Short mmCIF file of C-alpha atoms in Angstrom, two decimals:
data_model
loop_
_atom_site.label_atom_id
_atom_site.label_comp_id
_atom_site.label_asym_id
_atom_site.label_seq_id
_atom_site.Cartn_x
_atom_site.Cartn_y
_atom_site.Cartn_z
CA UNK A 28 18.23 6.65 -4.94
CA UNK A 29 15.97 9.26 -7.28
CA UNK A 30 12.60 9.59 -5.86
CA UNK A 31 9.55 11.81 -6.35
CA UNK A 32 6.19 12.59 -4.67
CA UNK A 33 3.64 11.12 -7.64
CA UNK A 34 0.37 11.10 -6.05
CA UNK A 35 -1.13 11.38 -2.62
CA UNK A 36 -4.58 9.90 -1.64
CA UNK A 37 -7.07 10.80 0.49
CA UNK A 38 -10.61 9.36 1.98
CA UNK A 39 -13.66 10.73 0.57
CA UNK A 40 -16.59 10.37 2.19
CA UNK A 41 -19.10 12.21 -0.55
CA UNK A 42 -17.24 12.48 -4.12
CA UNK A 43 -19.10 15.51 -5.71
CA UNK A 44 -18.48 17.64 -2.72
CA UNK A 45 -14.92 16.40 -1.78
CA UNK A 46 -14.07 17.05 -5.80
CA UNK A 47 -15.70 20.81 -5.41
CA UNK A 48 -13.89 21.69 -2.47
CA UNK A 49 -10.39 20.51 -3.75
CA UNK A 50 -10.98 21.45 -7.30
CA UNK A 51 -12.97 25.05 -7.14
CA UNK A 52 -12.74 26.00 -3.37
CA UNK A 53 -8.37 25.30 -3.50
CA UNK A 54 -7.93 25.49 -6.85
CA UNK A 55 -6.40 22.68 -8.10
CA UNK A 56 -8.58 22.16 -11.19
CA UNK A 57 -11.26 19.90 -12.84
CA UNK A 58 -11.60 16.19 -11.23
CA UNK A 59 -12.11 13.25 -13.63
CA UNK A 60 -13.55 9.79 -12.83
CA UNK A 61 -11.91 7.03 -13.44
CA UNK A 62 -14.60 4.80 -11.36
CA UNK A 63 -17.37 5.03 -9.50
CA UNK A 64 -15.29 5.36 -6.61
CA UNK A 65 -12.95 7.58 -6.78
CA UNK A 66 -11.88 10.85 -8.63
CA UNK A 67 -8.38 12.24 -9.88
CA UNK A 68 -7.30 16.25 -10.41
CA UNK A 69 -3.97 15.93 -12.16
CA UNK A 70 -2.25 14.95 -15.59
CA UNK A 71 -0.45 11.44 -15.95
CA UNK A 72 -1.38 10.02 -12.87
CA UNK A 73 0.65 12.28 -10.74
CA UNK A 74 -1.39 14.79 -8.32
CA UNK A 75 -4.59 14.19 -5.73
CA UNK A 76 -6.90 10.50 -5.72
CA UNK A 77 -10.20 11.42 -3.87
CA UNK A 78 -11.63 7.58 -2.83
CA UNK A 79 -14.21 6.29 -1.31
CA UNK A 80 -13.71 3.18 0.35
CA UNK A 81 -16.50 -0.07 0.23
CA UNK A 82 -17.09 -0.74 3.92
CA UNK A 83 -15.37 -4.25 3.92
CA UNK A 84 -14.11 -5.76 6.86
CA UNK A 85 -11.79 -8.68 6.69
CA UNK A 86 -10.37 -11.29 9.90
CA UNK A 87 -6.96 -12.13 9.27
CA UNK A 88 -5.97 -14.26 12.20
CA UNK A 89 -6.47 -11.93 15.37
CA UNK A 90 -6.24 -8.85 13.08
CA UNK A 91 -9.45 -7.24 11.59
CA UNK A 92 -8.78 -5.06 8.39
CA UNK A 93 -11.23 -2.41 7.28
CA UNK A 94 -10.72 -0.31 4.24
CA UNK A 95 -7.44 1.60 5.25
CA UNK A 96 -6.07 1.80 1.69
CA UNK A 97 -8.43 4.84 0.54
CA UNK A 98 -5.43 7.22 2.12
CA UNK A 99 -1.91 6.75 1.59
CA UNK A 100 1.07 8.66 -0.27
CA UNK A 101 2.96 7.41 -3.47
CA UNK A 102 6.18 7.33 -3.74
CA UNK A 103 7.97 7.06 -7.41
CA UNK A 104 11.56 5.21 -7.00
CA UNK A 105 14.57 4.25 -9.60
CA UNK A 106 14.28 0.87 -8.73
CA UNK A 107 11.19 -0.48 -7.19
CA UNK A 108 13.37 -4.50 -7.57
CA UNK A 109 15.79 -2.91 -4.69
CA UNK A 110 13.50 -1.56 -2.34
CA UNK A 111 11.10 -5.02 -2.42
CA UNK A 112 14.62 -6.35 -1.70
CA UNK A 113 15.48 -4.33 1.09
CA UNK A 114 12.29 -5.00 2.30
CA UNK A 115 12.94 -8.41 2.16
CA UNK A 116 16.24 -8.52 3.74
CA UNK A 117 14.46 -6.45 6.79
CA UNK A 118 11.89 -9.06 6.91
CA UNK A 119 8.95 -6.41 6.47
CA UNK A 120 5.81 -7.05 4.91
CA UNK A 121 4.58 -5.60 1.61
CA UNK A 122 1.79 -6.48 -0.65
CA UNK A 123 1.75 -5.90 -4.60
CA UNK A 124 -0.47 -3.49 -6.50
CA UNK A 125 -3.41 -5.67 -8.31
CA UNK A 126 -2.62 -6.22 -12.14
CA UNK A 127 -3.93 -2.99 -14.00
CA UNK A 128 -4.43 -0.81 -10.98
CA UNK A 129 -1.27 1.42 -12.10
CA UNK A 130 0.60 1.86 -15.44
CA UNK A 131 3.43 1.18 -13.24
CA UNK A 132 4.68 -1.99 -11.17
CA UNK A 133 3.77 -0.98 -7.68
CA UNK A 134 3.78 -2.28 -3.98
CA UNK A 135 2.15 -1.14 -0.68
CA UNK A 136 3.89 -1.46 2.37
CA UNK A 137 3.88 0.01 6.22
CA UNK A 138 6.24 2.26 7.76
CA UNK A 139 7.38 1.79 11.02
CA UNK A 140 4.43 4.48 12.33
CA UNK A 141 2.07 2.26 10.34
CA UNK A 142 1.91 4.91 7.20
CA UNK A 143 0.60 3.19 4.42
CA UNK A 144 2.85 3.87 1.48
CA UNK A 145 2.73 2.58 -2.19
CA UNK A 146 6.06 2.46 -4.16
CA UNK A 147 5.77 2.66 -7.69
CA UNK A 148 8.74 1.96 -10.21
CA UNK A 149 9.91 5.03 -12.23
CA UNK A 150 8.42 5.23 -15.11
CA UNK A 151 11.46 7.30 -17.15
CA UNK A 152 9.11 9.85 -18.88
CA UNK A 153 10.09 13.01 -19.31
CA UNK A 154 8.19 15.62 -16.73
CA UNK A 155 5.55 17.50 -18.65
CA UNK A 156 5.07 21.02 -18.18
CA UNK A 157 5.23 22.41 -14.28
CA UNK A 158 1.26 22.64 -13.08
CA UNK A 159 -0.50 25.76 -11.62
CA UNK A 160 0.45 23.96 -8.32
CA UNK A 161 2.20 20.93 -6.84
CA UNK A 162 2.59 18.86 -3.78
CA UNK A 163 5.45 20.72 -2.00
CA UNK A 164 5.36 18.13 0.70
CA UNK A 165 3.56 15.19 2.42
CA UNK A 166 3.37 15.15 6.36
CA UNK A 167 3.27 12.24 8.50
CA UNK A 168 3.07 11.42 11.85
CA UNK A 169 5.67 9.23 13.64
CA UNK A 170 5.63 8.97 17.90
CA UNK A 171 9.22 6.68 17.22
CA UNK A 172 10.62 9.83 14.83
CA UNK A 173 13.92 8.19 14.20
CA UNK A 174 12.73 4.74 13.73
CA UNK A 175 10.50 6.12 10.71
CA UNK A 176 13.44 8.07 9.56
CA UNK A 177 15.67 5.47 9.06
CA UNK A 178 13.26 3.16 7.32
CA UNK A 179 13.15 5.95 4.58
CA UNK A 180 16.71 6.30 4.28
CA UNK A 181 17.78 2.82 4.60
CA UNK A 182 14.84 0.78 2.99
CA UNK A 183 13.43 3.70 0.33
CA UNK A 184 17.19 5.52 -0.31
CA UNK A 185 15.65 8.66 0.92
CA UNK A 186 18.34 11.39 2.90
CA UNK A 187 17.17 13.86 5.61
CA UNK A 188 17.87 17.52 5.19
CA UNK A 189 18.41 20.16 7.39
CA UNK A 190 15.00 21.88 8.14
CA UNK A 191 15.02 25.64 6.93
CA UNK A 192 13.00 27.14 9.59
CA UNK A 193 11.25 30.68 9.17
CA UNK A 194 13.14 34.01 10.73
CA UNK A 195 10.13 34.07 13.77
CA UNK A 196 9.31 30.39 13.96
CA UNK A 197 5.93 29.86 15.40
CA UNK A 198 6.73 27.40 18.65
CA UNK A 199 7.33 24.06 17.61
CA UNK A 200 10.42 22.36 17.95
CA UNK A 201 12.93 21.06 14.74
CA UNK A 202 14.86 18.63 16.99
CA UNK A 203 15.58 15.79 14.89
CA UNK A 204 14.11 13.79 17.33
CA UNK A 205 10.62 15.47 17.12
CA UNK A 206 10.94 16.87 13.08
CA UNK A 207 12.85 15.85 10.26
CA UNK A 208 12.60 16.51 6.74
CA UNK A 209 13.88 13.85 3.92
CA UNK A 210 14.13 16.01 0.65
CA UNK A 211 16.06 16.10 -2.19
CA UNK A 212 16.31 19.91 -2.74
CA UNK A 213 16.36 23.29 -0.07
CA UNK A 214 13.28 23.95 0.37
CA UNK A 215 11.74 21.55 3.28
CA UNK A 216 9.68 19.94 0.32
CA UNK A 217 9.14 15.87 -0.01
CA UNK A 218 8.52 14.13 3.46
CA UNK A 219 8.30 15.76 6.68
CA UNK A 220 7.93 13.12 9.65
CA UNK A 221 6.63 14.57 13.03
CA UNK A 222 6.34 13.42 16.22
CA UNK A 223 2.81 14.44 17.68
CA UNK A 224 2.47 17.55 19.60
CA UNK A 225 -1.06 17.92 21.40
CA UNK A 226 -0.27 21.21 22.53
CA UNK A 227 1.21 22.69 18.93
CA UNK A 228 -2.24 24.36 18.29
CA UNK A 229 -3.11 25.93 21.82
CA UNK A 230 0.84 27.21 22.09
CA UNK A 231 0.33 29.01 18.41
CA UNK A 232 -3.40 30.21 18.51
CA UNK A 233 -4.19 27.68 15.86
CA UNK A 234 -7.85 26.51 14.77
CA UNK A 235 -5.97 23.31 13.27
CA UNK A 236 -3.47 21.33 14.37
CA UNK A 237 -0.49 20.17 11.69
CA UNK A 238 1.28 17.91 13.95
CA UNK A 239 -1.64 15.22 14.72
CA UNK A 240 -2.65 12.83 11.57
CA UNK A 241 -0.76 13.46 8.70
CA UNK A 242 -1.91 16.17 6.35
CA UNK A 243 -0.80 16.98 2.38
CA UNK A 244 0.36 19.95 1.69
CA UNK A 245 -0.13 21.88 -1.85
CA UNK A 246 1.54 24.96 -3.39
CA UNK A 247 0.05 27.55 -4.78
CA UNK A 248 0.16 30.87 -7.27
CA UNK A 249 -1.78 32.77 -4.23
CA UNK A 250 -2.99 31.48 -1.19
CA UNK A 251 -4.81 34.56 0.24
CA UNK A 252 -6.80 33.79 -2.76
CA UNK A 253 -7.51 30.16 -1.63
CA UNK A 254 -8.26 31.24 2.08
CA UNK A 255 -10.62 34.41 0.39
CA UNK A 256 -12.67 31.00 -1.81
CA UNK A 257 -12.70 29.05 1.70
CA UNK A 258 -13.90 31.58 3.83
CA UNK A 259 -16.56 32.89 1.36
CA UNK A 260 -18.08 29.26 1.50
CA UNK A 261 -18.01 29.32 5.42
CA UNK A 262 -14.65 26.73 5.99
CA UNK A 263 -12.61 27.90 8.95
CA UNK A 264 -9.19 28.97 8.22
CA UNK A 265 -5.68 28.73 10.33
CA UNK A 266 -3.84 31.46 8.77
CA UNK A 267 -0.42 30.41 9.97
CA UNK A 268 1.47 32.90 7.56
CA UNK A 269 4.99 32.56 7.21
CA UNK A 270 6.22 30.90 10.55
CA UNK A 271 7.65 27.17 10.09
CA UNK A 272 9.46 27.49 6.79
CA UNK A 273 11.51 30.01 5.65
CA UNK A 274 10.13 31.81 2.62
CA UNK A 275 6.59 30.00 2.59
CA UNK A 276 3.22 31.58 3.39
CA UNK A 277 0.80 28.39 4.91
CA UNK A 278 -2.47 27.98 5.86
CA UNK A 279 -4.33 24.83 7.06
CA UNK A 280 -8.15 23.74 6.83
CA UNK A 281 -10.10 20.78 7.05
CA UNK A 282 -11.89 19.09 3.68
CA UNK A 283 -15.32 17.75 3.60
CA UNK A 284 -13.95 14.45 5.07
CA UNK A 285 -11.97 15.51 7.79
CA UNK A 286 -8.26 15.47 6.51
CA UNK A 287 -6.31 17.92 7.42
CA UNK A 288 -4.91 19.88 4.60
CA UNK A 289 -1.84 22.45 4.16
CA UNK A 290 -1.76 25.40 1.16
CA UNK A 291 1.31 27.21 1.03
CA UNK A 292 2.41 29.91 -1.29
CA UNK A 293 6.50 30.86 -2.15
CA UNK A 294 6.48 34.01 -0.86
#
């Protein structure tokens, strides 16, 4: 099944500043409103959601549920009908998008690690003109790797790659059991899964550590001149360089809020 990356979304915690530091500090251009709780830097809906959450708390039998949906990553399918049908067949829970919310039907649902995904149906328009950057790929973190995996290929239609590692890979392992990559071209971009690694950081004289959380990660014309805007406003920098992918320069940081964050550069 075709799929595509078409937004990711991430908890912000002040709006202004979270907008600034994704916007000016990495780049990615001007952030609109679309409410008072949330902002948007892309064109058509595709790109980076900035929300901020209403601190609501809900009791669903022995379950409390706070205001998880603020961070999550979209998925754009062929044919959101088979997926909620798949999902059906595998008896797993998913909850439609509230009337207006997108231009497109959409559901969230779970994956098996408890990532909150929403699946929109493909909308069939024709791509507009390639942005200044993109989302090259979307981490998550899985601790039952192949468990996640397969609900992506079987459920979603997703297939796993082969993971192109760098010529001196930092040390990290690309077992399939503790990294895969589901992709549609040869580049590691679309969905990396990872199984957490508390020691990834300390073993490669990191700041940050990738592996833990979940992190987007967006491509760039030049990263050393994202890490020169960061650094000149006093945010801390892992310059990783060119040591997980082949042919990609990455560096990691933290935004106002917290999330981790990957820039990488084609290099």
């Amino acid at each position: 099944m075709t799929w595509s990356i078409h937004h990711v979304s991430l908890v912000a915690h002040d709006l202004d500043v979270a907008a600034h530091f994704f916007g000016t500090l990495i780049g990615l251009g001007e952030a609109r409103a679309p409410d008072g709780q949330s902002r948007f830097i892309g064109a058509a809906g595709r790109g980076l959601r900035l929300h901020r959450p209403a601190p609501a708390l809900a009791r669903s039998g022995a379950a409390l549920l706070g205001p998880v949906g603020g961070r999550y990553v979209a998925l754009e399918v062929a044919s959101l009908a088979e997926v909620m049908a798949k999902l059906d067949q595998a008896g797993l829970a998913y909850a439609p998008a509230l009337p207006g919310e997108f231009a497109q039907p959409a559901i969230y649902t779970l994956d098996p690690a408890l990532n909150l995904l929403l699946l929109l149906q493909a909308d069939g328009a024709a791509p507009s003109a390639p942005p200044a950057w993109h989302i090259h790929h979307v981490n998550l973190q899985a601790q039952k790797l192949r468990e996640a995996v397969a609900f992506y290929t079987d459920i979603i239609g997703m297939a796993e790659g082969r993971w192109r590692a760098a010529t001196q890979r930092g040390d990290f392992s690309i077992d399939p059991v503790e990294l895969a990559v589901l992709t549609k071209a040869d580049d590691n971009s679309g969905l990396h899964i990872i199984r957490p690694d508390a020691g990834f950081a300390y073993r490669n004289r990191f700041a940050h550590n990738p592996s833990i959380g979940g992190h987007p990660a967006f491509c760039v014309p030049d990263v050393l001149a994202v890490k020169a805007r960061l650094e000149a406003a006093g945010v801390p920098v892992t310059d990783a360089g060119v040591y997980a992918m082949a042919g990609m320069h990455q560096i990691y940081v933290l935004d106002p809020s917290a999330n981790m964050i990957e820039v990488n550069q084609n290099v």
